[in-house]
PDB file of C-alpha atoms in Angstrom:
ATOM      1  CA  UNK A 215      42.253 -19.764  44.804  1.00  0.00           C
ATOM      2  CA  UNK A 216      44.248 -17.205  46.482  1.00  0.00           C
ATOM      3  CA  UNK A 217      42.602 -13.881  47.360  1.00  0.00           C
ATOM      4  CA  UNK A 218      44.122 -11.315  44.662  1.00  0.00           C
ATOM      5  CA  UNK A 219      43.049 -13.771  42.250  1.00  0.00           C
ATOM      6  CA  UNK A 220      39.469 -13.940  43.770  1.00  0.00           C
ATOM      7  CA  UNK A 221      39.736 -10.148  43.753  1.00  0.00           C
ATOM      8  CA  UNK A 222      40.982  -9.722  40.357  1.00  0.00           C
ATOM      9  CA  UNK A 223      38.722 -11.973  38.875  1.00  0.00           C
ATOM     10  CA  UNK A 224      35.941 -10.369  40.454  1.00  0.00           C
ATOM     11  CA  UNK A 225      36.752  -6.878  39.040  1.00  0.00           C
ATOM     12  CA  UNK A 226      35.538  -8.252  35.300  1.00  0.00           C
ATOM     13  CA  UNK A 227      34.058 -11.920  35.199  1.00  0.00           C
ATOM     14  CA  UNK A 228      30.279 -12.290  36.419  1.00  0.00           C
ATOM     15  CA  UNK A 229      31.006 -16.349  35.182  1.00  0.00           C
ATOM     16  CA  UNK A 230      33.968 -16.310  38.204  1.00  0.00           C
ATOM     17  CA  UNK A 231      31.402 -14.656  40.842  1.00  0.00           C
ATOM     18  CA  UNK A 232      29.039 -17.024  39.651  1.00  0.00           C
ATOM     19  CA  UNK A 233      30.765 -19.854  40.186  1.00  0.00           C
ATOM     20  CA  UNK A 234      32.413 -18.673  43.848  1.00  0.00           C
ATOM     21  CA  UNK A 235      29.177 -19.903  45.333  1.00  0.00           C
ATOM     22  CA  UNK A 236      30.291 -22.973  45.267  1.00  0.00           C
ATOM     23  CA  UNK A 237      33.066 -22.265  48.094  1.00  0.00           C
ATOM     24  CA  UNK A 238      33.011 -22.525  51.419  1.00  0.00           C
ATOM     25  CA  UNK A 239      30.983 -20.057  52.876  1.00  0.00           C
ATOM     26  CA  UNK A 240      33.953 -18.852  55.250  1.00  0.00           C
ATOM     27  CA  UNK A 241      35.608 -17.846  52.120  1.00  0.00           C
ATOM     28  CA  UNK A 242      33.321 -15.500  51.429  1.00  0.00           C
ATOM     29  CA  UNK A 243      32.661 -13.889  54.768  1.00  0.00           C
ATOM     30  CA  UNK A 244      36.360 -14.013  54.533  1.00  0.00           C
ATOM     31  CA  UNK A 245      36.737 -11.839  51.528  1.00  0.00           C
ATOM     32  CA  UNK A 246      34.463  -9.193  52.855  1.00  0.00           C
ATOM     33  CA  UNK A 247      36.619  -8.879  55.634  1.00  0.00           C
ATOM     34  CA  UNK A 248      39.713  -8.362  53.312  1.00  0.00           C
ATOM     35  CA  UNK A 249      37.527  -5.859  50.951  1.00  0.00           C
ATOM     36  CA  UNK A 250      37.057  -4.220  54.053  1.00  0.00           C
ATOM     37  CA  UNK A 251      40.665  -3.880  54.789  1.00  0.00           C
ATOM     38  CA  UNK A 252      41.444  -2.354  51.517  1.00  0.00           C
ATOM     39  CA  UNK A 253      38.598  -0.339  51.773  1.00  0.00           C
ATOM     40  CA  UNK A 254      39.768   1.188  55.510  1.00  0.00           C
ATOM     41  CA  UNK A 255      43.361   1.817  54.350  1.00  0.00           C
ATOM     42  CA  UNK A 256      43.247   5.322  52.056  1.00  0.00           C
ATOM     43  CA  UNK A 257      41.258   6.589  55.300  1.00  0.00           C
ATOM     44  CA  UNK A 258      43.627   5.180  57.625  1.00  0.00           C
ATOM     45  CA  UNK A 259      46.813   6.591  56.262  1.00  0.00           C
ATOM     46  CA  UNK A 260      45.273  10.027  55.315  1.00  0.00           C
ATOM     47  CA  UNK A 261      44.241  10.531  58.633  1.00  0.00           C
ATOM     48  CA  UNK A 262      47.601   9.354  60.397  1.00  0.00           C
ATOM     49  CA  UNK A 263      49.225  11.779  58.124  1.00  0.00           C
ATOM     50  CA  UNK A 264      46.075  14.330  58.984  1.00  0.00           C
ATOM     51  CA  UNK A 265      46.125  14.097  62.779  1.00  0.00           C
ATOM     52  CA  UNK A 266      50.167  14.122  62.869  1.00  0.00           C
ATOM     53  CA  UNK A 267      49.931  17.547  61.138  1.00  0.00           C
ATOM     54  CA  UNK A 268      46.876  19.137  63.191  1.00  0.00           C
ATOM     55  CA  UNK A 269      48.576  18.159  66.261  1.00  0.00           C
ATOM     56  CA  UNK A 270      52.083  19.242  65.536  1.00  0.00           C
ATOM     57  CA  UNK A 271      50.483  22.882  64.061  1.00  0.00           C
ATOM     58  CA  UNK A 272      47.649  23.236  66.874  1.00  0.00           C
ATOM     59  CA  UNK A 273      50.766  22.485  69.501  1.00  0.00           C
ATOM     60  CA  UNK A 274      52.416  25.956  67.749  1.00  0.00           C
ATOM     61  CA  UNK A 275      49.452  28.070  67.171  1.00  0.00           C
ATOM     62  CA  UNK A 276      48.617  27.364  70.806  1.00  0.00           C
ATOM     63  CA  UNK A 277      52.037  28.319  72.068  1.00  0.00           C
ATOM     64  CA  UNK A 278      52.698  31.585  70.446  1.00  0.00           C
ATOM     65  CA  UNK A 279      49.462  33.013  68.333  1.00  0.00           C
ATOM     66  CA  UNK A 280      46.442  31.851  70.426  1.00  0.00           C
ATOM     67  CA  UNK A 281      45.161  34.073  72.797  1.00  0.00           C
ATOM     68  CA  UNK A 282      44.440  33.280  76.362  1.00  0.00           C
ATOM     69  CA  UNK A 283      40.963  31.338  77.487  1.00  0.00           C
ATOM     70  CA  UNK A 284      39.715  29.240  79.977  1.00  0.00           C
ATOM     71  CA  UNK A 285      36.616  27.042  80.318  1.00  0.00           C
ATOM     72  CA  UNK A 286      34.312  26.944  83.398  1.00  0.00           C
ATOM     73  CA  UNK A 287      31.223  24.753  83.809  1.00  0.00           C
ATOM     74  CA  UNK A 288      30.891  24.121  80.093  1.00  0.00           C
ATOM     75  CA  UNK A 289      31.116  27.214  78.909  1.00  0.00           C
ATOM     76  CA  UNK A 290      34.522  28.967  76.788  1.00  0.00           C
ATOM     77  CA  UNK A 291      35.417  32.401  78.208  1.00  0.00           C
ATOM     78  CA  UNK A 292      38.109  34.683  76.771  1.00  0.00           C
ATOM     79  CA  UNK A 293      38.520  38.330  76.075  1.00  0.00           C
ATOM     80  CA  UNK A 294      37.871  38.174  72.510  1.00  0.00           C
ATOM     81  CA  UNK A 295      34.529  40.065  71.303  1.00  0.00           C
ATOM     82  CA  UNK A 296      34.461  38.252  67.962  1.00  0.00           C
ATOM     83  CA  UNK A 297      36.278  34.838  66.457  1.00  0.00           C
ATOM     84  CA  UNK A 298      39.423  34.640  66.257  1.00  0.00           C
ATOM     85  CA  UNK A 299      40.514  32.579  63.099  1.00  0.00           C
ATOM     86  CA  UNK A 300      44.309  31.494  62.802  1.00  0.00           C
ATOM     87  CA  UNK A 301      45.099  29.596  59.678  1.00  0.00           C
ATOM     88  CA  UNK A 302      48.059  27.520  59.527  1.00  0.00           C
ATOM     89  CA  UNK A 303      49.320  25.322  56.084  1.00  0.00           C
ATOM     90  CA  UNK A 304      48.079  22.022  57.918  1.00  0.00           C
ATOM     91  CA  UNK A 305      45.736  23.094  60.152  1.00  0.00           C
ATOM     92  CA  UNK A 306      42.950  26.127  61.010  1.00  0.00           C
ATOM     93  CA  UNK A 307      42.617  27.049  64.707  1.00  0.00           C
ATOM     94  CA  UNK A 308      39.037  28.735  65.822  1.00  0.00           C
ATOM     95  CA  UNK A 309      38.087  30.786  68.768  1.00  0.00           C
ATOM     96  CA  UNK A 310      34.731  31.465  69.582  1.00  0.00           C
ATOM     97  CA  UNK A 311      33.590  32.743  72.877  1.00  0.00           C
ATOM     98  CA  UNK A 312      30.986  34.565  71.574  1.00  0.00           C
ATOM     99  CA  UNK A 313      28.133  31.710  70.320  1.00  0.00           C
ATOM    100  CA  UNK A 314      28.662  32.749  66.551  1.00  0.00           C
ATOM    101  CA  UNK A 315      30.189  29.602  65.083  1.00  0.00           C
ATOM    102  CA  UNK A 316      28.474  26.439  65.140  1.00  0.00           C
ATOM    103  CA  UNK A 317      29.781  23.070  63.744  1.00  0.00           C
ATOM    104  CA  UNK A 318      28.187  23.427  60.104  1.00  0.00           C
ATOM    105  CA  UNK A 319      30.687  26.722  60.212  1.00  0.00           C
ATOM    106  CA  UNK A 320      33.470  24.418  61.305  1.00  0.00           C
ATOM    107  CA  UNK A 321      32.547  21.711  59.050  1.00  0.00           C
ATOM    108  CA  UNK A 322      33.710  23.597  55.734  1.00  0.00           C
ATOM    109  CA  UNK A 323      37.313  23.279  56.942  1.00  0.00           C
ATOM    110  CA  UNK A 324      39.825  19.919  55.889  1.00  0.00           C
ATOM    111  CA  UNK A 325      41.921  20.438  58.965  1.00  0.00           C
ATOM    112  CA  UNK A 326      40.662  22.102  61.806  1.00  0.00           C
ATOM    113  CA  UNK A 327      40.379  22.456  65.577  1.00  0.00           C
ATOM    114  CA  UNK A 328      38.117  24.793  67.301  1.00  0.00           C
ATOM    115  CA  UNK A 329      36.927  26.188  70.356  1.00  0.00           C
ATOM    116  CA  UNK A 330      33.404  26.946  70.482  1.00  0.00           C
ATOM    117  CA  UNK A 331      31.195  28.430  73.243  1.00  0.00           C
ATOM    118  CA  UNK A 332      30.149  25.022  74.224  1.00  0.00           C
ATOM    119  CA  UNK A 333      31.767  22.499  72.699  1.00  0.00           C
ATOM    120  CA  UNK A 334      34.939  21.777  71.011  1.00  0.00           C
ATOM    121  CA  UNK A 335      35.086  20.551  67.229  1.00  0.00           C
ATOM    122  CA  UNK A 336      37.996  18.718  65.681  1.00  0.00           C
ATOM    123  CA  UNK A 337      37.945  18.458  61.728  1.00  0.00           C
ATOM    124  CA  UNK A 338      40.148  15.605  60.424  1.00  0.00           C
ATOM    125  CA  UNK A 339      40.522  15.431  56.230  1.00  0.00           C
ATOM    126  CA  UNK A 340      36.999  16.827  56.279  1.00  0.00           C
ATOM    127  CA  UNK A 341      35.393  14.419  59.008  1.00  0.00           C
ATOM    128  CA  UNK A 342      34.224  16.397  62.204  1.00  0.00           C
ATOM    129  CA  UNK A 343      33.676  15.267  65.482  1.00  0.00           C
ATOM    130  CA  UNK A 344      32.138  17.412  68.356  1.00  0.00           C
ATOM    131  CA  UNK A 345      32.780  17.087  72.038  1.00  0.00           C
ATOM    132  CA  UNK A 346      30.568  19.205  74.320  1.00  0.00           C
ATOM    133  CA  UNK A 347      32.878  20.558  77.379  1.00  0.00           C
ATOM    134  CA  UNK A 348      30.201  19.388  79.840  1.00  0.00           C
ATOM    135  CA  UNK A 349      31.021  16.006  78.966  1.00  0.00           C
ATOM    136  CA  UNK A 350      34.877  16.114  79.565  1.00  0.00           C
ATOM    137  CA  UNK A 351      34.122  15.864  83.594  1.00  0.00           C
ATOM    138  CA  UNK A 352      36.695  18.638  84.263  1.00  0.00           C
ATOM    139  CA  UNK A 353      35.437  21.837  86.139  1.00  0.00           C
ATOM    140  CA  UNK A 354      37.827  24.322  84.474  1.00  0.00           C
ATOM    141  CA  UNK A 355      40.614  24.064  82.190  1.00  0.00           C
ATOM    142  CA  UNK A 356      42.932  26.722  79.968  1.00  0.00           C
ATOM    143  CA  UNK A 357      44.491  27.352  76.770  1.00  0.00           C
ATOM    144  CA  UNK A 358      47.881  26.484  78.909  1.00  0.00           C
ATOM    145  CA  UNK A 359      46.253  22.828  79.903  1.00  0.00           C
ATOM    146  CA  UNK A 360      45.273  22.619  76.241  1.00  0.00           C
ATOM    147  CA  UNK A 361      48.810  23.365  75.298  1.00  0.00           C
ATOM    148  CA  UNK A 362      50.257  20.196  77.683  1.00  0.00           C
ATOM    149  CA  UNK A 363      47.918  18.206  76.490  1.00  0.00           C
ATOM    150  CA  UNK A 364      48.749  18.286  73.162  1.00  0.00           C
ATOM    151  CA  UNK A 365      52.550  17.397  74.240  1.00  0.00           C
ATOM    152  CA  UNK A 366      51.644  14.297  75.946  1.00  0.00           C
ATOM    153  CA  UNK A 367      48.985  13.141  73.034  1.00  0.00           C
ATOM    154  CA  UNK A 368      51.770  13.096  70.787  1.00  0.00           C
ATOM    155  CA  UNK A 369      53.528  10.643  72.654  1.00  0.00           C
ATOM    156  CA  UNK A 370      50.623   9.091  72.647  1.00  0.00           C
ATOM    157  CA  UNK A 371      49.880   9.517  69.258  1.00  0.00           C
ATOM    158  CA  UNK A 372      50.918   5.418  68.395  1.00  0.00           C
ATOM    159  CA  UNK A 373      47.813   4.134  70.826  1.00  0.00           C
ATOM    160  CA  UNK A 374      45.580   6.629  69.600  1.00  0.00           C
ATOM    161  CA  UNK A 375      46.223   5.557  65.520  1.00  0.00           C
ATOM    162  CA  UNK A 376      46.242   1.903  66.334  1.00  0.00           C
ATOM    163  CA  UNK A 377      42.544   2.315  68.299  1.00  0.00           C
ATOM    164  CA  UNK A 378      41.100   4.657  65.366  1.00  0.00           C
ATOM    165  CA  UNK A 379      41.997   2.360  63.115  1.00  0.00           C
ATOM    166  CA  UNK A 380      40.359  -0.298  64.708  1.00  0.00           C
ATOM    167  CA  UNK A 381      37.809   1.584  65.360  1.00  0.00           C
ATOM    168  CA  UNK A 382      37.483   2.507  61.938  1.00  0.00           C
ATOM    169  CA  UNK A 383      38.082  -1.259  60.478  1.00  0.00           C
ATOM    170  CA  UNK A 384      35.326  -2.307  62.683  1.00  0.00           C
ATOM    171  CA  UNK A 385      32.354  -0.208  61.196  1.00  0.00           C
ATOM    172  CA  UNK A 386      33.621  -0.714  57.858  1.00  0.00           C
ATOM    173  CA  UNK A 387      33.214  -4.543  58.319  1.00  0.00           C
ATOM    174  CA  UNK A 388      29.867  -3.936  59.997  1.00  0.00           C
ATOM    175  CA  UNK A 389      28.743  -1.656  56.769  1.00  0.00           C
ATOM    176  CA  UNK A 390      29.984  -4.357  54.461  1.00  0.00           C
ATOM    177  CA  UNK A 391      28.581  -7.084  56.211  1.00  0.00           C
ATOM    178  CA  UNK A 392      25.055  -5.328  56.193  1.00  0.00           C
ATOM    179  CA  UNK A 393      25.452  -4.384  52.964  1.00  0.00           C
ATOM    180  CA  UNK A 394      26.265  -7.896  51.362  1.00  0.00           C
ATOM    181  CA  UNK A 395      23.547  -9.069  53.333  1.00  0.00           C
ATOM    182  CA  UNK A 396      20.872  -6.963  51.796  1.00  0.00           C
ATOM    183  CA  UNK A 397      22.146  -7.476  48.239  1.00  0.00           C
ATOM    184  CA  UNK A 398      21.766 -11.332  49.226  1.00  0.00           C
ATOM    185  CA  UNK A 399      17.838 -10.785  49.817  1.00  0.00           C
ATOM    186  CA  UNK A 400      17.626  -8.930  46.321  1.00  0.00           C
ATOM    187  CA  UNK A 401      19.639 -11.819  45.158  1.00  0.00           C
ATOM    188  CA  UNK A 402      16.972 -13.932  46.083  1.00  0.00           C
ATOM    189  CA  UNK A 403      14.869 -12.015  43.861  1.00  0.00           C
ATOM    190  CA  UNK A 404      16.772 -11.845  40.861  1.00  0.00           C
ATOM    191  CA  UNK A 405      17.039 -15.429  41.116  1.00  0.00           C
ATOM    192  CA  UNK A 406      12.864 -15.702  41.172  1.00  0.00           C
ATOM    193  CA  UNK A 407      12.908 -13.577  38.295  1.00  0.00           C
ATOM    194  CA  UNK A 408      15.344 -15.248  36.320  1.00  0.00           C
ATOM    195  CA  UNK A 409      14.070 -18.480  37.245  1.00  0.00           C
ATOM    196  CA  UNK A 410      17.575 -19.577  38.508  1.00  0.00           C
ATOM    197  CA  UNK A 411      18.550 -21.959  40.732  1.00  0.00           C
ATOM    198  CA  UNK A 412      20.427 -21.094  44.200  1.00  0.00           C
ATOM    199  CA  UNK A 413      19.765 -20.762  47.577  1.00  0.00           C
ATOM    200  CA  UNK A 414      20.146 -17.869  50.044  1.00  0.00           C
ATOM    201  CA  UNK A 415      24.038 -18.868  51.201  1.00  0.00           C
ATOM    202  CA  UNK A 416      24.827 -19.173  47.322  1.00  0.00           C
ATOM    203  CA  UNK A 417      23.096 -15.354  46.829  1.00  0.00           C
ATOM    204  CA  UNK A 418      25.214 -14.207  49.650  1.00  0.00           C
ATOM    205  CA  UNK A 419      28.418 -15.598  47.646  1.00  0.00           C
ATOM    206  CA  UNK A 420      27.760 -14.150  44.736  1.00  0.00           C
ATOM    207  CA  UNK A 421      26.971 -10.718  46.349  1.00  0.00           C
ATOM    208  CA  UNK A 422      30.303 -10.436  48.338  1.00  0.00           C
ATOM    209  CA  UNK A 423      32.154 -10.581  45.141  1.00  0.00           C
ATOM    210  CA  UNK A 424      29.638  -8.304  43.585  1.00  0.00           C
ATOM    211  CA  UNK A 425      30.742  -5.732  45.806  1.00  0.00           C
ATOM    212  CA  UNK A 426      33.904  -5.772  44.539  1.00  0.00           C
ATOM    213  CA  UNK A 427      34.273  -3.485  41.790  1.00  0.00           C
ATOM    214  CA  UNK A 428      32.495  -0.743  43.876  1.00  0.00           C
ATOM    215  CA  UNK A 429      34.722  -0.989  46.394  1.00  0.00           C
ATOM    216  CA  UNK A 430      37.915  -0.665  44.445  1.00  0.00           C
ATOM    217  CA  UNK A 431      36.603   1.937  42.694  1.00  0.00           C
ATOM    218  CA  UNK A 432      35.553   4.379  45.802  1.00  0.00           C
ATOM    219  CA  UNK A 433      38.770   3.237  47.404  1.00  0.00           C
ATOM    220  CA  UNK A 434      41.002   4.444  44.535  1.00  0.00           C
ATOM    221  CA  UNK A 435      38.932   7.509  44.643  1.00  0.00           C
ATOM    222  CA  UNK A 436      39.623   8.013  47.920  1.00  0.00           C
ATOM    223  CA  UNK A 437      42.862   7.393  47.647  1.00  0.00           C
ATOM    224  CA  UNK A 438      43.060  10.331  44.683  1.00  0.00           C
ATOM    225  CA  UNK A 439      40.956  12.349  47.541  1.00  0.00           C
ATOM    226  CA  UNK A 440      38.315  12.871  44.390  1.00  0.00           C
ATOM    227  CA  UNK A 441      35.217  13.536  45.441  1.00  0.00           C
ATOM    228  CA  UNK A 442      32.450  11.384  43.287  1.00  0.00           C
ATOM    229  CA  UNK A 443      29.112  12.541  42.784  1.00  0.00           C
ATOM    230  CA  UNK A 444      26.027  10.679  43.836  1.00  0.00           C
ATOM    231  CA  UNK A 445      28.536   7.968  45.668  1.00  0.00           C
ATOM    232  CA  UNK A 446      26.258   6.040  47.593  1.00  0.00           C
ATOM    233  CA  UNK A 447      23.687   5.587  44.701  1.00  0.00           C
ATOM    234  CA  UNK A 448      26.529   4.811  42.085  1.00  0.00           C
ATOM    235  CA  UNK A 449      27.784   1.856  44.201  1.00  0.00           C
ATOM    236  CA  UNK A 450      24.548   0.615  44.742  1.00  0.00           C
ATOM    237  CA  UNK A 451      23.864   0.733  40.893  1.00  0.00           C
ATOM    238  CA  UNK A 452      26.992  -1.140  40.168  1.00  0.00           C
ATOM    239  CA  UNK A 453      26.925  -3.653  42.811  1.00  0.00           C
ATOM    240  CA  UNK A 454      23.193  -4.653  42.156  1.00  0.00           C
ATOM    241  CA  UNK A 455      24.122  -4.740  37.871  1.00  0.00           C
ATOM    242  CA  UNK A 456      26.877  -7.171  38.700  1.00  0.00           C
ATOM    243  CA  UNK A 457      24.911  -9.189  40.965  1.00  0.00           C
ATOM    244  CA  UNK A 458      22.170  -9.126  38.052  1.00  0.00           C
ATOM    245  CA  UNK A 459      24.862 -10.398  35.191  1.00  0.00           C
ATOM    246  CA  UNK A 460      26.109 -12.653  37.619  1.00  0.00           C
ATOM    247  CA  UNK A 461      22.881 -14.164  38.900  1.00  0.00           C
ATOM    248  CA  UNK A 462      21.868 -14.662  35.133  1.00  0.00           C
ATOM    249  CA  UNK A 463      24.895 -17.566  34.525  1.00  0.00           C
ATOM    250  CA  UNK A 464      23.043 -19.466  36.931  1.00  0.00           C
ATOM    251  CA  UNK A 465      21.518 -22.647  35.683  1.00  0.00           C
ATOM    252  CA  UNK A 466      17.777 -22.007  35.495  1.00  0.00           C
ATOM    253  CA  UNK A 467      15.317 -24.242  37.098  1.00  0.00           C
ATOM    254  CA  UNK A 468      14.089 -25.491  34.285  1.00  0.00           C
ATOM    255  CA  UNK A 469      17.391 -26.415  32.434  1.00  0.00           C
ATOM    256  CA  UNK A 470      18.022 -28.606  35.670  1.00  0.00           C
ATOM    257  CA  UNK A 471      15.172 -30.353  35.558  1.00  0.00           C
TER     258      UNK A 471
END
């Protein structure tokens, strides 16, 4: 059975998951890796779209509105007394040489890039990532080297989206794989409970296509960009209730002996 079918199937039919633990055990691993494709790609292209922006508008804003700076040591200087804040449609430039903004301040932003006092902060479709200029091994730098920077990441820009998005595949196999793996071990028992028959590779089956309509959900979600309360425990709740209902068309010990 191809994998949309598998998929589709999976979405609706606990009987179908039930009876996937009797393939090969590379199908399922498999599967999880293709869940985990689907999964990656809202994030991926939100963020190619998302960086393209922020670098294109941080290139202008640090061309013609920005004013000057320079770091030295690890530490921002400028001539401002207080932040300097420079919004732009795609993107929302900080400056900060005085120690007032931290990352929690640059966190509320979808787009942003900022220059702290000691570090510098780059917000992504809400995700932030902080780089401390200490650990940039470069002894001074300003807003000018900044500037040419940005002009040779964008030609760049192909290398860096293929990495992230490795990068970003890679942990969202690794959270899958975990993930199936414990709902395999509360598999186990369900199946004591239910006095089922199956063994742990058969409870790791069942749970990769018990992930399924979780992860279609959340990714349609974030595709939508709608923000779901309670995510993590919802998708628990749903994965472990399908692995339940599925566990339960098992044929019971006793009925086999």
């Amino acid at each position: 059975m191809i994998m949309w079918k598998r998929l589709l199937r999976s979405l609706y039919s606990p009987i179908h998951i039930a009876r996937f633990r009797f393939h090969p055990i590379g199908k399922a691993i498999s599967y999880v890796f293709f869940l985990s494709l689907i999964a990656t790609l809202p994030i991926a292209i939100y963020f190619i779209i998302s960086i393209n922006k922020t670098i294109d508008s941080t290139r202008e804003l640090l061309g013609e509105e920005l004013p000057p700076f320079e770091v030295v040591d690890g530490i921002l200087i400028s001539d401002e007394k207080k932040p300097i804040e420079l919004i732009h449609p795609d993107v929302t430039i900080l400056l900060d040489s005085t120690g007032t903004l931290t990352t929690d301040d640059v966190a509320r932003y979808t787009n942003a890039v900022a220059f702290l006092k000691e570090d510098f902060s780059l917000v992504v479709n809400g995700h932030v990532q902080s780089y401390p200029y200490a650990v940039m091994q470069v002894d001074r730098f300003t807003n000018k080297d900044v500037y040419e920077f940005t002009r040779t990441l964008q030609s760049l820009l192909p290398i860096v989206i293929s990495l992230s998005f490795f990068v970003l595949y890679f942990f969202t196999c690794t959270s899958k794989f975990l993930y199936v793996t414990v709902l395999a071990f509360i598999g186990l028992i369900f199946r004591g409970t239910l006095n089922k028959r199956g063994t742990y590779r058969h409870m790791w089956s069942i749970s990769a296509y018990s992930i399924t309509l979780a992860t279609v959900f959340f990714t349609i979600m974030e595709a939508l960009q709608i923000v779901v309360p309670y995510a993590v425990a919802l998708d628990w709740f749903v994965s472990i209730t399908i692995l339940f209902v599925s566990i339960k068309e098992l044929p019971s010990v006793k009925e086999a002996g």
